[in-house]
Coordinates of C-alpha atoms in Angstrom, one line a residue:
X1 CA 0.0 0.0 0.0
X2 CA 1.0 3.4 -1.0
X3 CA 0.4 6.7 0.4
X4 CA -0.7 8.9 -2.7
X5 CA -2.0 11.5 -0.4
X6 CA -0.8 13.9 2.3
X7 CA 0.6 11.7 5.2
X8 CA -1.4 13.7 7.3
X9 CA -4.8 13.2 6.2
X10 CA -3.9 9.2 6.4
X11 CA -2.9 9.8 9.8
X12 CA -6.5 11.3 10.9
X13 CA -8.2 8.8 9.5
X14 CA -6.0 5.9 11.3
X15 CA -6.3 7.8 14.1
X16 CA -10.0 7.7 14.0
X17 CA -10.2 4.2 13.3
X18 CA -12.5 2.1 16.1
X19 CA -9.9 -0.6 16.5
X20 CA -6.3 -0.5 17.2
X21 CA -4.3 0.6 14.2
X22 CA -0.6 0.1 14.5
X23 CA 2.5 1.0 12.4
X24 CA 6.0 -0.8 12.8
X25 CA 9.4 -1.4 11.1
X26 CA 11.5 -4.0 11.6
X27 CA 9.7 -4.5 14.7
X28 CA 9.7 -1.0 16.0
X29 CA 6.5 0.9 16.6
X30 CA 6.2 3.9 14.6
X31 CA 2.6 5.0 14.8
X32 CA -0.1 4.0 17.1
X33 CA -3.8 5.5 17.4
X34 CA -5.6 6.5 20.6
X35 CA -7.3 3.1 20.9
X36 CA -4.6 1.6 22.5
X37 CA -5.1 3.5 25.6
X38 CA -8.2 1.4 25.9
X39 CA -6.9 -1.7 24.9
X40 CA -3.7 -2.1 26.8
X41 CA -4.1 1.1 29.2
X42 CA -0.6 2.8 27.4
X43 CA -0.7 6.2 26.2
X44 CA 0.3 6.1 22.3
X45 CA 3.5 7.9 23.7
X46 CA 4.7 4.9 25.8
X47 CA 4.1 2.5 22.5
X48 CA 6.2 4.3 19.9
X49 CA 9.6 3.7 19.7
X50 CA 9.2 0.3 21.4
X51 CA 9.2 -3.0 20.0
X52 CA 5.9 -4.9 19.4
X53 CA 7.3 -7.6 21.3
X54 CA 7.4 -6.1 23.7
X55 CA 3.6 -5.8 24.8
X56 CA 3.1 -10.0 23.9
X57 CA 2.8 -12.7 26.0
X58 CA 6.4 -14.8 25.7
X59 CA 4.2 -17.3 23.3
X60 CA 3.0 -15.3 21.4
X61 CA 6.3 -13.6 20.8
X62 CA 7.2 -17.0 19.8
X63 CA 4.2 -17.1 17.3
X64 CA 5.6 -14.4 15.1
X65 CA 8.9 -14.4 15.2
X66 CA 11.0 -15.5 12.5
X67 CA 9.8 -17.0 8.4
X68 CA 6.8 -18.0 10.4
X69 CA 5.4 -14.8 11.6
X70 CA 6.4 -13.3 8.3
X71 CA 4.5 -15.3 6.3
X72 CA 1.3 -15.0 7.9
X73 CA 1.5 -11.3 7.7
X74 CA 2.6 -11.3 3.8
X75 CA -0.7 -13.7 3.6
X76 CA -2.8 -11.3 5.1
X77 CA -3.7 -13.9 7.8
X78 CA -6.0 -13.2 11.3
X79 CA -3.8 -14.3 13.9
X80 CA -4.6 -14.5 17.7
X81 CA -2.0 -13.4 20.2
X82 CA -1.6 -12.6 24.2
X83 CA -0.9 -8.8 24.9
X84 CA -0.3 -7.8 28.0
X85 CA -2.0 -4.9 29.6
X86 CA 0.0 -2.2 31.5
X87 CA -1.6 -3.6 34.7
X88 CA 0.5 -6.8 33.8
X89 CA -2.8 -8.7 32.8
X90 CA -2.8 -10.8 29.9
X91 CA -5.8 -10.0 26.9
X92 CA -6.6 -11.6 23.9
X93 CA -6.2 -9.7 20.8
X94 CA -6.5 -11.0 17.1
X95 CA -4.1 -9.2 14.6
X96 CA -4.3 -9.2 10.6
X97 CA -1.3 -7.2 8.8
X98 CA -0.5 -6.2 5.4
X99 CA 2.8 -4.7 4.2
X100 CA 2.6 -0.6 3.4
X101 CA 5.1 1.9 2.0
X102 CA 5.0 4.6 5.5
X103 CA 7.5 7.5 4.8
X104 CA 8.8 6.3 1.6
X105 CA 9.7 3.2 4.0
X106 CA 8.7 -0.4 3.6
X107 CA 6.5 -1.2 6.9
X108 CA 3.6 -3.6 8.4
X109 CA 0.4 -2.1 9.7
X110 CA -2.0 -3.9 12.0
X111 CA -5.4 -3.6 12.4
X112 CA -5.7 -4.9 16.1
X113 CA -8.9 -6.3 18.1
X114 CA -10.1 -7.1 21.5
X115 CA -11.4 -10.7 21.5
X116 CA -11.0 -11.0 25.4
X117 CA -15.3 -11.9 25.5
X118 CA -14.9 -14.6 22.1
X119 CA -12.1 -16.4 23.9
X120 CA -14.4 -16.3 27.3
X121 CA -17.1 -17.5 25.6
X122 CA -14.8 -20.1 23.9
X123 CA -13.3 -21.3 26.9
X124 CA -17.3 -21.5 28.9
X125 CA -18.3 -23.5 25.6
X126 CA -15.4 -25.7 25.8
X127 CA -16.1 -26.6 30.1
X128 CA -19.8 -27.2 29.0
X129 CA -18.8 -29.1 26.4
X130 CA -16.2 -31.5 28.1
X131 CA -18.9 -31.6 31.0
X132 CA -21.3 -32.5 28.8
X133 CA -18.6 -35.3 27.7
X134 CA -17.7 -36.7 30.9
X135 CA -21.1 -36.7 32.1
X136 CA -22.1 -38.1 28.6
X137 CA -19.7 -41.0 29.0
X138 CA -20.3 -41.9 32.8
X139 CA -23.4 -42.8 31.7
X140 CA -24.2 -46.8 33.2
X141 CA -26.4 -47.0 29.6
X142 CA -25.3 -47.4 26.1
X143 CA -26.7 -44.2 24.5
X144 CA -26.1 -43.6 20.5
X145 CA -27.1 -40.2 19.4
X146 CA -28.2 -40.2 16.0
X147 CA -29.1 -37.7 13.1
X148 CA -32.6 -37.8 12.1
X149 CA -32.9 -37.2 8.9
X150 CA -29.8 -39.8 7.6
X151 CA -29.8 -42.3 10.4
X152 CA -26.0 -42.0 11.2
X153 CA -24.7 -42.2 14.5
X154 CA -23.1 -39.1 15.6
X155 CA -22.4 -39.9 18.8
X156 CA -21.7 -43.0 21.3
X157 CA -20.8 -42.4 24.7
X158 CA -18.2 -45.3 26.5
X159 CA -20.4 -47.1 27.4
X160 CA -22.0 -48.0 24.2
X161 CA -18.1 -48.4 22.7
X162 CA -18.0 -51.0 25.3
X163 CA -21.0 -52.8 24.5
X164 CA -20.3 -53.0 20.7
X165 CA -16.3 -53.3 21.6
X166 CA -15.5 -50.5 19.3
X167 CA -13.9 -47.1 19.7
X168 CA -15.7 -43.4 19.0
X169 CA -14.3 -43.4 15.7
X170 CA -15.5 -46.9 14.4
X171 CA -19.2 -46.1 15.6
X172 CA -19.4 -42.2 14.5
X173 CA -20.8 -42.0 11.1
X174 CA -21.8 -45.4 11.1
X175 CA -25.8 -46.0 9.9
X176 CA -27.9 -47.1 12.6
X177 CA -29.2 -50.3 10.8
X178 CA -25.4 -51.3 11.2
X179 CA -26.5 -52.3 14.7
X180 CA -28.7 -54.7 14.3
X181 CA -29.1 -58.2 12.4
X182 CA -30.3 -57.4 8.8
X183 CA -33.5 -59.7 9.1
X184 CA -34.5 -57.9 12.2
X185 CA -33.8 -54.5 10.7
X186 CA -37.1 -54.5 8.5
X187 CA -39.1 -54.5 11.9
X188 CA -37.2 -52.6 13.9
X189 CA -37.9 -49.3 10.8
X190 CA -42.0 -50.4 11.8
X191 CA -41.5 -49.7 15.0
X192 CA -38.9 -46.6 15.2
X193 CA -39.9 -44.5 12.9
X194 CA -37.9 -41.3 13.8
X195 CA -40.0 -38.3 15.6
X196 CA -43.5 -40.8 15.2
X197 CA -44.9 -42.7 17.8
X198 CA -41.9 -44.0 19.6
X199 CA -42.9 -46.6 22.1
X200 CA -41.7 -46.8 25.5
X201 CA -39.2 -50.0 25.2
X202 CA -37.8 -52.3 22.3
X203 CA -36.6 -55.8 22.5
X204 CA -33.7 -56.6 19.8
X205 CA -30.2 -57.7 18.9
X206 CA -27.8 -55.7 18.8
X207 CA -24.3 -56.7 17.0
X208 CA -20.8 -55.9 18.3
X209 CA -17.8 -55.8 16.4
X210 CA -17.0 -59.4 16.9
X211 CA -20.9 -60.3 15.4
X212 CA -21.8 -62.0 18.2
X213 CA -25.4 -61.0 19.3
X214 CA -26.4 -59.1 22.7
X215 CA -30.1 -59.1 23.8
X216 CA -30.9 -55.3 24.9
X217 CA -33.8 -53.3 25.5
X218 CA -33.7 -49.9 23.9
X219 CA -35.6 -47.0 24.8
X220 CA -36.1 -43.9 22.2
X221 CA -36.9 -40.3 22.4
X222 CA -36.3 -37.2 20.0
X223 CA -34.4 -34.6 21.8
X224 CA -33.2 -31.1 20.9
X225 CA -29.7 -31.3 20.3
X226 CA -29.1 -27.1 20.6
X227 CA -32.3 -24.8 19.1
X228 CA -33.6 -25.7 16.1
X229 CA -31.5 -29.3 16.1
X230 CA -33.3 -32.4 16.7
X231 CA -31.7 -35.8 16.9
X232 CA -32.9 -39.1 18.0
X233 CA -31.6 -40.8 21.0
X234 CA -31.5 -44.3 21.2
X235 CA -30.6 -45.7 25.4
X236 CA -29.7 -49.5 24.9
X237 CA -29.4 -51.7 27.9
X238 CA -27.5 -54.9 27.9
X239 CA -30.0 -57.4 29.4
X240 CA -27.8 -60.4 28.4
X241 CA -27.5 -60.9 33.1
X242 CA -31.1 -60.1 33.4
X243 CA -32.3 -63.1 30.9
X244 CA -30.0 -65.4 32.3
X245 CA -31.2 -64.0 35.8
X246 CA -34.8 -64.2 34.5
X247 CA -34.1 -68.0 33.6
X248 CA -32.4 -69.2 36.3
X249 CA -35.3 -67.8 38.5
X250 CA -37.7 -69.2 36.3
X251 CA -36.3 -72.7 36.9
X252 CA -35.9 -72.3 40.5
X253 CA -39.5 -71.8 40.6
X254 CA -40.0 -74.6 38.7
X255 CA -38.1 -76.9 40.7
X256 CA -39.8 -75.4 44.0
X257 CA -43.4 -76.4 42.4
X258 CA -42.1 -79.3 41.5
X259 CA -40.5 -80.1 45.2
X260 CA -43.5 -78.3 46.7
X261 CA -45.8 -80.8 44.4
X262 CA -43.7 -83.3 45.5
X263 CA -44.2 -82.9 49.5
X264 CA -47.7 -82.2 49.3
X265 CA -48.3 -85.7 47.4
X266 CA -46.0 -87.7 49.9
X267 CA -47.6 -85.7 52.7
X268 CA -51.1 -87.4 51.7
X269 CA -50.0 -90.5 50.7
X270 CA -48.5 -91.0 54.3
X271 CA -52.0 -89.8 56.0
X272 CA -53.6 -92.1 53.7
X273 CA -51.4 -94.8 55.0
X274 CA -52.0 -94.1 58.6
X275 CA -55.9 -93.7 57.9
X276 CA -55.8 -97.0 56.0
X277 CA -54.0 -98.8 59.3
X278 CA -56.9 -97.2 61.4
X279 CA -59.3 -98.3 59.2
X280 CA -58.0 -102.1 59.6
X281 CA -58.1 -101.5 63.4
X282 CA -61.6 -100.2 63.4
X283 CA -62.5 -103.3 61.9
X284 CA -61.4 -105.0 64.8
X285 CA -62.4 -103.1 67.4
X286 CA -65.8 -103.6 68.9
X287 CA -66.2 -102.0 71.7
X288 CA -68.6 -98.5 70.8
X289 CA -66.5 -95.8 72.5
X290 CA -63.2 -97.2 71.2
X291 CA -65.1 -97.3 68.1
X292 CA -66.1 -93.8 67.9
X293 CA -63.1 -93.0 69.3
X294 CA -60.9 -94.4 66.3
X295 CA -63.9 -92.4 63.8
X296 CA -62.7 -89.2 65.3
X297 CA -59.2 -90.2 64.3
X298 CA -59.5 -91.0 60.7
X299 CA -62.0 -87.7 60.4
X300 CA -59.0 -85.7 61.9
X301 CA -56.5 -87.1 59.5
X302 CA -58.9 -87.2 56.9
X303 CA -59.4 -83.6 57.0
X304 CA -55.5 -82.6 56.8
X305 CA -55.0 -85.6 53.8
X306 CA -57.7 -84.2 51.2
X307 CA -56.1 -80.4 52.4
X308 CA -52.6 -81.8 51.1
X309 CA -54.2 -84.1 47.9
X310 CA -56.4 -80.4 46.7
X311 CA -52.8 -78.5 47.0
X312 CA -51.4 -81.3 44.8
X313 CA -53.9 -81.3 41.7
X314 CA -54.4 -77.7 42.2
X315 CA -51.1 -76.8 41.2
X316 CA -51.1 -73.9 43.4
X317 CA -49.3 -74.2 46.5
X318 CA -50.5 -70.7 48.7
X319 CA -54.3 -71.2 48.6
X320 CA -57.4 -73.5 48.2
X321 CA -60.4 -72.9 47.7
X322 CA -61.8 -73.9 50.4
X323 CA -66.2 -73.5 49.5
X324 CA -65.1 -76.9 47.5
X325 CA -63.0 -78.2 50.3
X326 CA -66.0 -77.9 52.5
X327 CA -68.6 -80.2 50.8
X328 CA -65.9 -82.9 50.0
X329 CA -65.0 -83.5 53.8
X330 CA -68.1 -83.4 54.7
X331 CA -69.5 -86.1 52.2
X332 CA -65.9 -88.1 53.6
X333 CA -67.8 -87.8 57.4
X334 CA -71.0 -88.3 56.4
X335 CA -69.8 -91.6 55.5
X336 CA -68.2 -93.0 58.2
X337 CA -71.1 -92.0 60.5
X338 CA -73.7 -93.0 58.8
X339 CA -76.8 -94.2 60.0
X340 CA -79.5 -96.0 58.4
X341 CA -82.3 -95.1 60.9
X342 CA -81.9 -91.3 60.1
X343 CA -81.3 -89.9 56.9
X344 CA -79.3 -86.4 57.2
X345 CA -79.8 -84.0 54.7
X346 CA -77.3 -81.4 54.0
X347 CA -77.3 -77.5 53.2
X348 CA -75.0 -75.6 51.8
X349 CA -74.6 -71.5 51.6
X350 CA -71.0 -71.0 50.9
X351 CA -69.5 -68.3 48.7
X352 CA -66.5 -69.0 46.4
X353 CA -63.6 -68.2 48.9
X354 CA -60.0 -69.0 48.9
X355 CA -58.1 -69.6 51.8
X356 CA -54.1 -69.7 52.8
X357 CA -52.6 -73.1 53.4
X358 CA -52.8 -72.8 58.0
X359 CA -56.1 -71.4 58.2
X360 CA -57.9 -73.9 55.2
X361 CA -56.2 -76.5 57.8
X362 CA -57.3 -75.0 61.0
X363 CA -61.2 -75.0 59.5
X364 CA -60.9 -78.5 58.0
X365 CA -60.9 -79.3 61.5
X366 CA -63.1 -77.0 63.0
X367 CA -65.7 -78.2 60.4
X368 CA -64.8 -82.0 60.8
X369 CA -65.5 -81.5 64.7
X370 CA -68.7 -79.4 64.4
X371 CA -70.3 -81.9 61.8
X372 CA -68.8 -85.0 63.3
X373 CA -70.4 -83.8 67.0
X374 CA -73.9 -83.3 65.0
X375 CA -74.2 -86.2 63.3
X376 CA -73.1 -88.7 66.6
X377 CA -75.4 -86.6 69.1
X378 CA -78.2 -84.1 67.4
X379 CA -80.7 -87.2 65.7
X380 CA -80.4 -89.8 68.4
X381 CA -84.3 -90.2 68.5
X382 CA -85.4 -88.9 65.4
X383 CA -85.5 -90.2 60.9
X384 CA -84.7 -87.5 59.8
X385 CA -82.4 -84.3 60.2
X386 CA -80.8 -81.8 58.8
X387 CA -77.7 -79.8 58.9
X388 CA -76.6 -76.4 57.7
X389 CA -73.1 -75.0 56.7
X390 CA -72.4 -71.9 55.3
X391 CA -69.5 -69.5 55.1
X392 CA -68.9 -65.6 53.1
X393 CA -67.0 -62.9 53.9
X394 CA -68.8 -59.7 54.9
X395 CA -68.2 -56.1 53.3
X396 CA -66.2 -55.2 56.4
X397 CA -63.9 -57.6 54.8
X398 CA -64.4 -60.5 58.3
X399 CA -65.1 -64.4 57.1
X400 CA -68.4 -66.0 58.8
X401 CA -68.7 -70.0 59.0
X402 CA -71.4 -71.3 60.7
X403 CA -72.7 -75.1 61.2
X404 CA -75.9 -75.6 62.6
X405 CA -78.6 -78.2 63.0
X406 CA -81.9 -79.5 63.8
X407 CA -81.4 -81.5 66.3
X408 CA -82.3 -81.6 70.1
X409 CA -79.6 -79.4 71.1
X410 CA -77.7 -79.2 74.5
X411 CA -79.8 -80.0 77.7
X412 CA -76.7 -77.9 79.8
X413 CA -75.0 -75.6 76.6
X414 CA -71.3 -76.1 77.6
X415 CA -69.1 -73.1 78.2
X416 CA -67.0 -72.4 75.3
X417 CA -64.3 -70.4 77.4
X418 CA -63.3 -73.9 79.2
X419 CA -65.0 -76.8 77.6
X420 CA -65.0 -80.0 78.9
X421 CA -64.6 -82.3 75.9
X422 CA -61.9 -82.9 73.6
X423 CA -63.4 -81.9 70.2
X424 CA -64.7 -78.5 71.5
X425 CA -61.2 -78.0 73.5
X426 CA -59.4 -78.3 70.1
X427 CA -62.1 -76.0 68.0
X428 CA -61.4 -73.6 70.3
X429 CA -57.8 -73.5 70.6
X430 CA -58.4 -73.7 66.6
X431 CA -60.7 -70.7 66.4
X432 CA -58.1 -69.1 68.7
X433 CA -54.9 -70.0 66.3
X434 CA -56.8 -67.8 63.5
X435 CA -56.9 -65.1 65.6
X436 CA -61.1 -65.7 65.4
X437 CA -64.1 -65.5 67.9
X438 CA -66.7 -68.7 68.4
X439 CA -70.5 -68.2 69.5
X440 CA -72.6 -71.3 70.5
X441 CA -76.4 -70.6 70.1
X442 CA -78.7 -73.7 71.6
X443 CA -82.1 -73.9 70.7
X444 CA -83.9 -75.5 68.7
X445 CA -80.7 -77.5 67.9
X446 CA -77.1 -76.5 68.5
X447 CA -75.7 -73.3 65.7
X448 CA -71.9 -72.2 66.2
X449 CA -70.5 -69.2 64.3
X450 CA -67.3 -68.7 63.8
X451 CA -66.1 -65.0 62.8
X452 CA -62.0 -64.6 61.6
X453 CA -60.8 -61.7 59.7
X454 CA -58.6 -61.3 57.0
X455 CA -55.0 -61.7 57.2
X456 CA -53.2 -58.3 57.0
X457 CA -50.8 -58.2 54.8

């Protein structure tokens, strides 16, 4: 660049310039304008006749010196240096040059800028940025970030390098249907289609470098990259443990059903060995009492064994229903005490209700005694009778079983605090083990009710 024109007139308009405008030779500061004050804090006086290296940082005075330095100011180029203030602090300036004739002398002006809030802004971007990163890649998911409208992956935090034991570079750029088998791939574009619809959770393969397959659930979601740039995010979990978890759970389930099965069949089969031995004996014994005593027995046992054989062909081992239970045991009773001068007729109001495992056993009993103590005593003199079971469960949520009949009832009732017979002693201390309440009413005939809430879970 030439000066045609008085020097003067180039000087005012220089000096007028908004940015630092600086003239040196050889290094030398020749001309400086006013805006240096403001930049650096020096008076244009305390500039010229020093060297420009003077005012850099030591690296930057690095940066320009020599053929370097010289070539990026013959080429014009925009080059970021250090100066340092007159405070001592350091501020980042970017500097372009070109080579002028000053004075009939070959110089350099530079046109001189305060980038201080860029390189702040620079610096905030790159700690969000490697935040961003770290938090990115600590991350216990595999999470792919890919572009919507191509389908490549344009980012894979460390965990998902893991998974597909590949590095950043392998995965970025890579298509999405890369990551899963091909014949799977057609279903997987139903179900993803990008920004549409996404649903919570996907089961697929996935394949790693090695193409071996891993079972994972992904989860998807468009997200807002920055404003105005939406990706989709794809979170893939390795459930290869939780299968084989899932399994081996499964099968310890199994083998408990089967073991459970197992006791519950062996369980009856042994009652129905010791009921089969009391049977023989019963034959032999004939003596009443002993008799009746040895009927008791096999009613007791009787009661626990078809508990145990309904567990078995039920298949489910916490409950039974126990409305069927009830009419089963006592057709087994009715049996065994039957009579042929009086004919006992049954009823039945019992709601579908299923019972745990201790308290369908405690009942059994309570229901074998109850029935068992009306058909030896209640139709002594009588053809004909009748007896009434029924059990529900109220709104208030409380269970109600009641036996009853029409028989002659109790001449003295017996006090069911402290009764004086075996079979009432164990109802009670039944009715007592399911945390319940008993109520004899005798009258025409003798009606217990029996009230038991529900277990609290």
């Amino acid at each position: 660049m030439d000066f045609k024109v008085p020097l003067n007139t180039y000087v005012k308009m220089l000096s007028e310039h908004p940015d630092v405008v600086l003239i040196h030779r050889g290094g030398r500061v020749t001309f400086v304008n006013d805006q240096i004050l403001y930049l650096l804090g020096y008076q244009p006086g305390e500039i010229i006749g020093n060297n420009v290296g003077d005012f850099l940082s030591a690296e930057s005075k690095n940066k320009i010196s020599g053929s370097a330095g010289a070539r990026m100011i013959l080429n014009g180029e925009v080059i970021e240096l250090e100066a340092v203030c007159k405070g001592g602090r350091n501020k980042h300036i970017s500097v372009r040059s070109s080579v002028i004739n000053y004075n009939n002398k070959k110089s350099v002006l530079s046109t001189i800028s305060d980038i201080s809030e860029k390189k702040n802004f620079e610096s905030i971007l790159k700690y969000s940025e490697n935040k961003f990163s770290a938090l990115f890649d600590a991350l216990n998911e595999s999470v792919f970030i890919i572009e919507i409208e191509t389908g490549v992956i344009i980012d894979a935090n460390l965990k998902a390098q893991r998974m597909l034991r590949a590095s950043k570079k392998e995965i970025v750029g890579m298509h999405y249907s890369k990551l899963h088998p091909r014949e799977e791939f057609d279903d997987y574009i139903k179900k993803f289609e990008f920004g549409a619809n996404l649903p919570d959770q996907i089961f697929k393969n996935i394949l790693v470098s090695s193409g071996e397959r891993v079972e994972v659930e992904i989860s998807a979601s468009v997200v807002e990259l920055v404003p105005g740039v939406t990706v989709f995010q794809g979170i893939y979990r390795d459930i290869t443990d939780r299968k084989k978890s899932d399994e081996q759970l499964k099968n310890s389930l199994r083998e408990k059903e089967v073991l459970l099965k197992e006791v519950h069949h062996r369980v009856k089969n042994n009652l129905q060995i010791i009921s089969s031995l009391f049977g023989m004996q019963l034959k032999n014994i004939k003596n009443v009492e002993y008799s009746n005593l040895v009927k008791d027995a096999l009613g007791r046992i009787k009661s626990i064994a078809l508990i145990h054989e309904k567990l078995y062909r039920a298949g489910s081992f916490s409950k039974i229903n126990f409305s069927e239970y009830i009419r089963e045991i006592i057709t087994y009773i009715s049996r065994y005490y039957f009579n042929e001068s009086c004919v006992v007729n049954f009823h039945y109001a019992i709601e579908n209700i299923s019972l745990d495992l201790d308290r369908s056993i405690s009942l059994s009993l309570i229901v074998n005694e109850l029935v068992t103590n009306s058909l030896k005593y209640a139709f002594c003199d009588v053809s004909e009778g009748d007896i009434f079971v029924s059990f529900n469960k109220t709104c208030e949520g409380e269970y109600v079983l009641r036996v009853s009949d029409g028989g002659r009832g109790f001449k003295t009732p017996p006090d069911m605090a402290f009764p004086s017979t075996f079979g009432l002693g164990l109802v009670c201390d039944l009715v007592r083990e399911i945390g319940g309440s008993i109520k004899l009413i005798n009258g025409r005939g003798a009606s217990y009710e029996i009230n038991f809430k529900d277990k609290k879970l």
